[in-house]
Short mmCIF file of C-alpha atoms and ligand atoms in Angstrom, two decimals:
data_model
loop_
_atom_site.label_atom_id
_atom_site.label_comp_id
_atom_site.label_asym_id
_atom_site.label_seq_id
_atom_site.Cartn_x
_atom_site.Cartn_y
_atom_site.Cartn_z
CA UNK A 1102 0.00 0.00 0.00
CA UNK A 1103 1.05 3.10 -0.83
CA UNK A 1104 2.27 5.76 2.15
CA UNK A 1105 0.33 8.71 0.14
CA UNK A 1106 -1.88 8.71 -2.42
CA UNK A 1107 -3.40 11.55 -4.39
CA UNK A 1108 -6.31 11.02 -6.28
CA UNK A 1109 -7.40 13.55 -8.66
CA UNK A 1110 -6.51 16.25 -6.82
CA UNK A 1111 -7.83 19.93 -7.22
CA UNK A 1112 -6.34 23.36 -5.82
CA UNK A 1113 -8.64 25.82 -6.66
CA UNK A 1114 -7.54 30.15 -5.65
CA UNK A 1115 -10.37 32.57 -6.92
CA UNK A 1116 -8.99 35.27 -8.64
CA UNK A 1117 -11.85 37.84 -9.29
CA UNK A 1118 -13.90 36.02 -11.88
CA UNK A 1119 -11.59 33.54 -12.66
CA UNK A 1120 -10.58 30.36 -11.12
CA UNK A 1121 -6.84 29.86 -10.57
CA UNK A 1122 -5.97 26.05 -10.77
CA UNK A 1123 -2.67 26.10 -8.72
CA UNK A 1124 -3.11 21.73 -8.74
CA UNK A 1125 -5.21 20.62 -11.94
CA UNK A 1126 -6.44 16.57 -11.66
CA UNK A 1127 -3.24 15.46 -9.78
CA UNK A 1128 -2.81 11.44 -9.12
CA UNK A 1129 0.33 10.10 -8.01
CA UNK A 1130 1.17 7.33 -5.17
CA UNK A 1131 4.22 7.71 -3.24
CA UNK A 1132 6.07 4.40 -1.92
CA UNK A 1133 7.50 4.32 1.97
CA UNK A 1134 11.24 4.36 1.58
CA UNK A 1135 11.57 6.92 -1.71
CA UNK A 1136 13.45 9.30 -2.36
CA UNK A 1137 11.07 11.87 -4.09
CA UNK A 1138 11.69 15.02 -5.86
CA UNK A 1139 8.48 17.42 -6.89
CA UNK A 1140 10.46 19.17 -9.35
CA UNK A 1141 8.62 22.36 -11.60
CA UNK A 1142 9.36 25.96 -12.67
CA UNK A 1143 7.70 28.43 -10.13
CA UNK A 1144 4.03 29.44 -10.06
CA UNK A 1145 3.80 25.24 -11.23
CA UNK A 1146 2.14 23.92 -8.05
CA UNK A 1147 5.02 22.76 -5.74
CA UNK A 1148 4.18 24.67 -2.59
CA UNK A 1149 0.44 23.85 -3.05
CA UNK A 1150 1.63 20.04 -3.46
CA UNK A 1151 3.92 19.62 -0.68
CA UNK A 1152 1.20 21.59 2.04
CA UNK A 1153 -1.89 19.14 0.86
CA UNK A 1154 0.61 16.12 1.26
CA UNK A 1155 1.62 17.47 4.09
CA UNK A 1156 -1.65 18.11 5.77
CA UNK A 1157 -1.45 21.66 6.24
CA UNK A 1158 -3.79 22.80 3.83
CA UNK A 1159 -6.94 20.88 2.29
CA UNK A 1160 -7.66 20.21 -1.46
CA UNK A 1161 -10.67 21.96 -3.04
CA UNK A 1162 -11.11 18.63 -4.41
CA UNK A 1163 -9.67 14.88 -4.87
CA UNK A 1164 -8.48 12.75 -1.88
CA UNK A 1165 -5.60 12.38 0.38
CA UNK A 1166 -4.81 9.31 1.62
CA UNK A 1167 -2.38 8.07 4.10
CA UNK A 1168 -1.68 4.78 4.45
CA UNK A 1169 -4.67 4.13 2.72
CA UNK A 1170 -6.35 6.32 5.19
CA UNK A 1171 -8.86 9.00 3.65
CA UNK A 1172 -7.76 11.80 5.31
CA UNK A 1173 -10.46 14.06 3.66
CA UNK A 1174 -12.60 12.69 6.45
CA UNK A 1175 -10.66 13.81 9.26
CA UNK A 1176 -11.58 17.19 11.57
CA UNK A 1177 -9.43 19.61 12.50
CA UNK A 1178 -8.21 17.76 15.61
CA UNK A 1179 -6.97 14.42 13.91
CA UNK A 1180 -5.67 16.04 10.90
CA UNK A 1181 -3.32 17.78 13.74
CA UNK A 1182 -2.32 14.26 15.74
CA UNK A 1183 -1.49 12.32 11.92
CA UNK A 1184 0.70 15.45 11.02
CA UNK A 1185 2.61 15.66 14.38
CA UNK A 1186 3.06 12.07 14.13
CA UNK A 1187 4.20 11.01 10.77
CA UNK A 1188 5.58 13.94 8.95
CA UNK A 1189 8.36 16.29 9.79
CA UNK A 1190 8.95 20.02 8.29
CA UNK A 1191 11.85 21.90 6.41
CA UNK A 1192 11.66 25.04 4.92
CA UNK A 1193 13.12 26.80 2.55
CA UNK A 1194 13.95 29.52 5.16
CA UNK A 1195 15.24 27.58 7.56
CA UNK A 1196 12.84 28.59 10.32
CA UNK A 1197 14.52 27.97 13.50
CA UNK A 1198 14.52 29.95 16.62
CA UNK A 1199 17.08 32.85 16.86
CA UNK A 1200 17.36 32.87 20.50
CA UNK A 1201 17.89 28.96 21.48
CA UNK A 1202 21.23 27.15 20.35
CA UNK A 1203 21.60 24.76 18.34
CA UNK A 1204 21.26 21.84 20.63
CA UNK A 1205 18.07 23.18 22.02
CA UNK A 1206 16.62 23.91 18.38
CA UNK A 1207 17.36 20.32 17.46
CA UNK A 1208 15.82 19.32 20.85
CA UNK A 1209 12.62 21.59 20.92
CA UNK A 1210 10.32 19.17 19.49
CA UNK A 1211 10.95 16.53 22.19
CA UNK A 1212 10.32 18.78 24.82
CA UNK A 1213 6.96 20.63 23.75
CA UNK A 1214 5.49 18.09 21.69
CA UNK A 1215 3.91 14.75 22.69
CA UNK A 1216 6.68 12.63 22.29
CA UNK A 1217 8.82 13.83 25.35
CA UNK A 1218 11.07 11.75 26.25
CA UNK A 1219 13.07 11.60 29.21
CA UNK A 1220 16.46 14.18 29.20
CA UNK A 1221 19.26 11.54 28.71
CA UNK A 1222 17.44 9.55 25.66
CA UNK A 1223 16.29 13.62 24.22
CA UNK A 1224 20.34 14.46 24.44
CA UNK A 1225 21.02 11.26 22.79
CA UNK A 1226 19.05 11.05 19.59
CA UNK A 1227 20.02 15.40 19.72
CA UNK A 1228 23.84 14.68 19.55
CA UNK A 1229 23.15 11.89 17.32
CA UNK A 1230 21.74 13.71 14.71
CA UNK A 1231 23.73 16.77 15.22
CA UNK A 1232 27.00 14.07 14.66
CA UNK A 1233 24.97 12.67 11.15
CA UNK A 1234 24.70 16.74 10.08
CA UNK A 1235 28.65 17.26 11.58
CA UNK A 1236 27.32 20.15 13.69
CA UNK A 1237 28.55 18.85 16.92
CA UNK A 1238 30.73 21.26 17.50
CA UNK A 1239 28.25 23.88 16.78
CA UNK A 1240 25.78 22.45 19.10
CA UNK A 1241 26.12 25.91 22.13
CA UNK A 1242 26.19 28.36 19.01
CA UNK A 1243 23.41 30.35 17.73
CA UNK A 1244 21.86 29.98 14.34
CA UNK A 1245 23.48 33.78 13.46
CA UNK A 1246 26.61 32.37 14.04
CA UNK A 1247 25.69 30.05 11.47
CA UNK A 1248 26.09 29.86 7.51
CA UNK A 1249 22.95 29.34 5.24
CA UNK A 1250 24.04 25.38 5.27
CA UNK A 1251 24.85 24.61 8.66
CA UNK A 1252 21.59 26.17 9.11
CA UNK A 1253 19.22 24.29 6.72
CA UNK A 1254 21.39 21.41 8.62
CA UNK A 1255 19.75 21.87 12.14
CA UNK A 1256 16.71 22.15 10.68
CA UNK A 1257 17.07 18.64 8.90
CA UNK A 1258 17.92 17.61 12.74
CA UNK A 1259 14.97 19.26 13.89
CA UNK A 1260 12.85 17.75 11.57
CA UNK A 1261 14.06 14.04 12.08
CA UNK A 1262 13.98 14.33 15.97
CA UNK A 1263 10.54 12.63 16.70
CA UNK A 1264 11.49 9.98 13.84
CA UNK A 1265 8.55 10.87 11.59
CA UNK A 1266 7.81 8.39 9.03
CA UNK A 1267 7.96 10.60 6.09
CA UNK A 1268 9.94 14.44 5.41
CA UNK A 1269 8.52 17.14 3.60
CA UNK A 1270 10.85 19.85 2.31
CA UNK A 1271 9.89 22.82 -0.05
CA UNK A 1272 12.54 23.96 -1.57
CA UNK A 1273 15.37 23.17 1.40
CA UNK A 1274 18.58 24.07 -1.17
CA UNK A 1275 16.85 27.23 -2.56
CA UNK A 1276 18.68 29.35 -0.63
CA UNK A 1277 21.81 28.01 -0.54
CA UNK A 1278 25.00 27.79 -3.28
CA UNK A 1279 24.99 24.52 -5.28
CA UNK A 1280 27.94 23.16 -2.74
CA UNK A 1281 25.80 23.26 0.29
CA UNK A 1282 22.51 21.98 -1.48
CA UNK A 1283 24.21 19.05 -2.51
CA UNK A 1284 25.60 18.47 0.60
CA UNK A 1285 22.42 18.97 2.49
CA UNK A 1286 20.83 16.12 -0.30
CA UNK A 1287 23.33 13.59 0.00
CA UNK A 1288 22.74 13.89 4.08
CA UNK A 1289 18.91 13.59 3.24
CA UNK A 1290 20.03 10.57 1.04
CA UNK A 1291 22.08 8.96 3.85
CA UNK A 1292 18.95 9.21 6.44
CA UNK A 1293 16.73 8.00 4.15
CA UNK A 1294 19.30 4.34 3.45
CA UNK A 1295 19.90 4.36 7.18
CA UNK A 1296 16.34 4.93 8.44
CA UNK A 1297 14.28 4.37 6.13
CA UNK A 1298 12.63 7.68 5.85
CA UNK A 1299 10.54 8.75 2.99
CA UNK A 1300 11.54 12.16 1.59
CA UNK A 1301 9.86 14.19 -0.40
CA UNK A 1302 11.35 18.00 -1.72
CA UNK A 1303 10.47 20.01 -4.11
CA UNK A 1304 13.08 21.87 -6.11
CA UNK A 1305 13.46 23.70 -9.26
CA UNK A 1306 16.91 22.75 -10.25
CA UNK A 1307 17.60 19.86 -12.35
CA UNK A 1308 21.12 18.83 -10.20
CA UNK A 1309 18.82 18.60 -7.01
CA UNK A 1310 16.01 16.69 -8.83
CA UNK A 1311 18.28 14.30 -10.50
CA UNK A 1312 19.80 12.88 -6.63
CA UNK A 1313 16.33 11.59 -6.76
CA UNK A 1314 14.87 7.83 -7.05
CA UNK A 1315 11.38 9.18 -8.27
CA UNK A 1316 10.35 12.28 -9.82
CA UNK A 1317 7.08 14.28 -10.17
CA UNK A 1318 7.37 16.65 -12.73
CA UNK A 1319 4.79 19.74 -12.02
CA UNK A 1320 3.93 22.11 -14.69
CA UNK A 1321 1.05 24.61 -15.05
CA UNK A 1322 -0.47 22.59 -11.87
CA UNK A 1323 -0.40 19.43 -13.69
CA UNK A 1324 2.05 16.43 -13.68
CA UNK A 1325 3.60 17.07 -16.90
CA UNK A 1326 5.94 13.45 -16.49
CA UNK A 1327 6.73 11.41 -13.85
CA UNK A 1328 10.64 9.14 -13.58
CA UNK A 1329 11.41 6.49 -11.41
CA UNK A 1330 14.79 5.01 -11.41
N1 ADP B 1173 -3.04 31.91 -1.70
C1 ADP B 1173 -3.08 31.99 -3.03
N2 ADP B 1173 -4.01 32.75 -3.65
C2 ADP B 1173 -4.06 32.81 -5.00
N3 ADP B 1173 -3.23 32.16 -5.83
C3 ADP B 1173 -2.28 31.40 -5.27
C4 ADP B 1173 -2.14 31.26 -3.85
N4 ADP B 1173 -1.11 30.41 -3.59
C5 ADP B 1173 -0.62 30.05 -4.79
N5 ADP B 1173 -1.31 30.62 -5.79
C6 ADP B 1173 -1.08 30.44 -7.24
O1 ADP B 1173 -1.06 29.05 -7.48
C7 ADP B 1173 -0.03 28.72 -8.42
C8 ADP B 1173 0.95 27.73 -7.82
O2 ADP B 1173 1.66 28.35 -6.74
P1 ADP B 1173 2.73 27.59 -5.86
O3 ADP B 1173 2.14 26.32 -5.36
O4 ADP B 1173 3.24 28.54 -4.85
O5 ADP B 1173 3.87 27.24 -6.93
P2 ADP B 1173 5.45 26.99 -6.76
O6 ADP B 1173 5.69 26.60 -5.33
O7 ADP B 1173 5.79 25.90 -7.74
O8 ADP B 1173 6.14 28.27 -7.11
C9 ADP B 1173 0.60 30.04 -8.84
O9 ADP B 1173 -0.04 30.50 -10.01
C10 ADP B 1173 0.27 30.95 -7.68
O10 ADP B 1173 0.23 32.29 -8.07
MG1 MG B 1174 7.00 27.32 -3.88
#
C-alpha cells in the first residue's frame, strides 16, 4: 500500500472572476522508503503540493490518503495528531529559533510536543543527529553564528527528531550555493538508506532533482511526467 496517495486532486484560488488552478487533476502514489523530488518551474504547483501532502492545507477537491487512510474525512483535531506524528517540516527559510542554540533547536520538538522523552534519551538522539549533520561542535552556538548550510542542517535535525515516518521539504537548497545543497541532499540521502525515511522535496533545479529515485514533474499545476529510477 502506498504511504500517500493523491487522487485527482484539485487546488482551486479565486482570482476575481476567474478560477486559478494552482493543482489541476493530480494522481500520483508515493512508496514508503523513496526518495522523491516534486520538481517544476515556479508558479507550477510545488508549494500547493507539498502543504496538501503534508496536511497543512486541504484540497478543493480529490483525496488524500495516508496509508490508505482518507484523510479528507478527518476534523481539524486528527488532521493535527497524523501530522505531528508522521511527517516532519523543512523550509526553505530555515525557520529555527534565533534565541535557542543549536542543541536546544534540534531538541525543541521533544520537549513541547507529545513525544517527550526523558532528558538523557532527548540528548542522545540530539547529539546523534547533530554528529549525522557534523554540527557537533556547533551544538552551544546560535543559528546567526551560522552559515545558510549549517543552518538548513539543524533544521534537517529538527525535523528528524521525533522519527517521523515521512519528510517534507519545499525547496530546502533554494537558498543556498549549489555546494551546500548538494551536501544537504546527500545527508537527506544517507537518512533515508539508514532509516528508512521517505523524503519528499520540491526543487526547481535539475542537479537537485536528479539525486532523486522518483520524480514528479509539475507544470502549469499538472504532472507534466513522472521518472522512477
Ligand atoms: N493563496 C493563493 N491565492 C491565489 N493564488 C495562489 C495562492 N497560492 C498560490 N497561488 C497560485 O497558485 C499557483 C501555484 O503556486 P505555488 O504552489 O506557490 O507554486 P510553486 O511553489 O511551484 O512556485 C501560482 O499560479 C500561484 O500564483
Ligand atoms: Mg514554492
Amino acid at each position: 500500500m502506498p504511504v500517500i496517495s493523491l487522487q485527482n486532486i484539485n487546488k482551486i484560488y479565486p482570482m476575481g472572476k476567474m478560477d486559478v488552478y494552482a493543482l489541476n487533476d493530480v494522481s500520483l502514489e508515493f512508496t514508503a522508503g523513496e526518495f522523491i523530488s516534486v520538481a517544476g518551474p515556479s508558479g507550477s504547483g510545488k508549494t500547493t503540493m507539498m502543504n496538501i501532502i503534508g496536511l497543512i492545507d486541504r484540497p478543493s477537491g480529490g483525496k488524500v490518503l495516508m496509508d490508505g487512510l482518507e484523510t479528507g474525512a478527518l476534523n481539524r483535531g486528527e488532521l493535527t495528531k497524523l501530522r505531528r506524528e508522521t511527517i516532519g517540516f523543512v523550509f526553505q527559510s530555515f525557520n529555527l529559533l534565533p534565541v535557542l542554540s543549536v542543541f536546544e533547536n534540534v531538541e525543541l520538538p521533544l520537549v513541547i510536543g507529545k513525544k517527550r522523552e526523558h532528558k538523557k534519551k532527548r540528548k542522545e538522539r540530539v547529539e546523534y543527529l547533530l554528529e549525522e549533520m557534523g554540527l557537533l561542535e556547533r551544538r552551544n552556538h546560535v543559528p546567526a553564528e551560522l552559515s545558510g548550510g549549517q543552518q538548513q542542517r539543524v533544521a534537517i535535525a529538527r525535523a528528524l527528531v521525533t522519527r517521523p515516518r515521512i519528510i517534507i521539504a519545499d525547496e530546502p537548497t533554494a537558498n543556498l550555493d549549489s555546494a551546500n545543497g548538494e551536501r544537504i541532499l546527500e545527508l537527506m540521502k544517507k537518512i533515508n538508506r539508514e532509516e528508512h525515511t521517505t523524503f519528499i522535496f520540491s526543487t526547481h533545479d535539475p542537479a537537485i532533482w536528479k539525486m532523486a529515485n522518483h520524480v514528479v514533474f509539475l507544470r502549469d499545476g499538472r504532472i507534466e511526467s513522472e521518472e522512477r529510477r
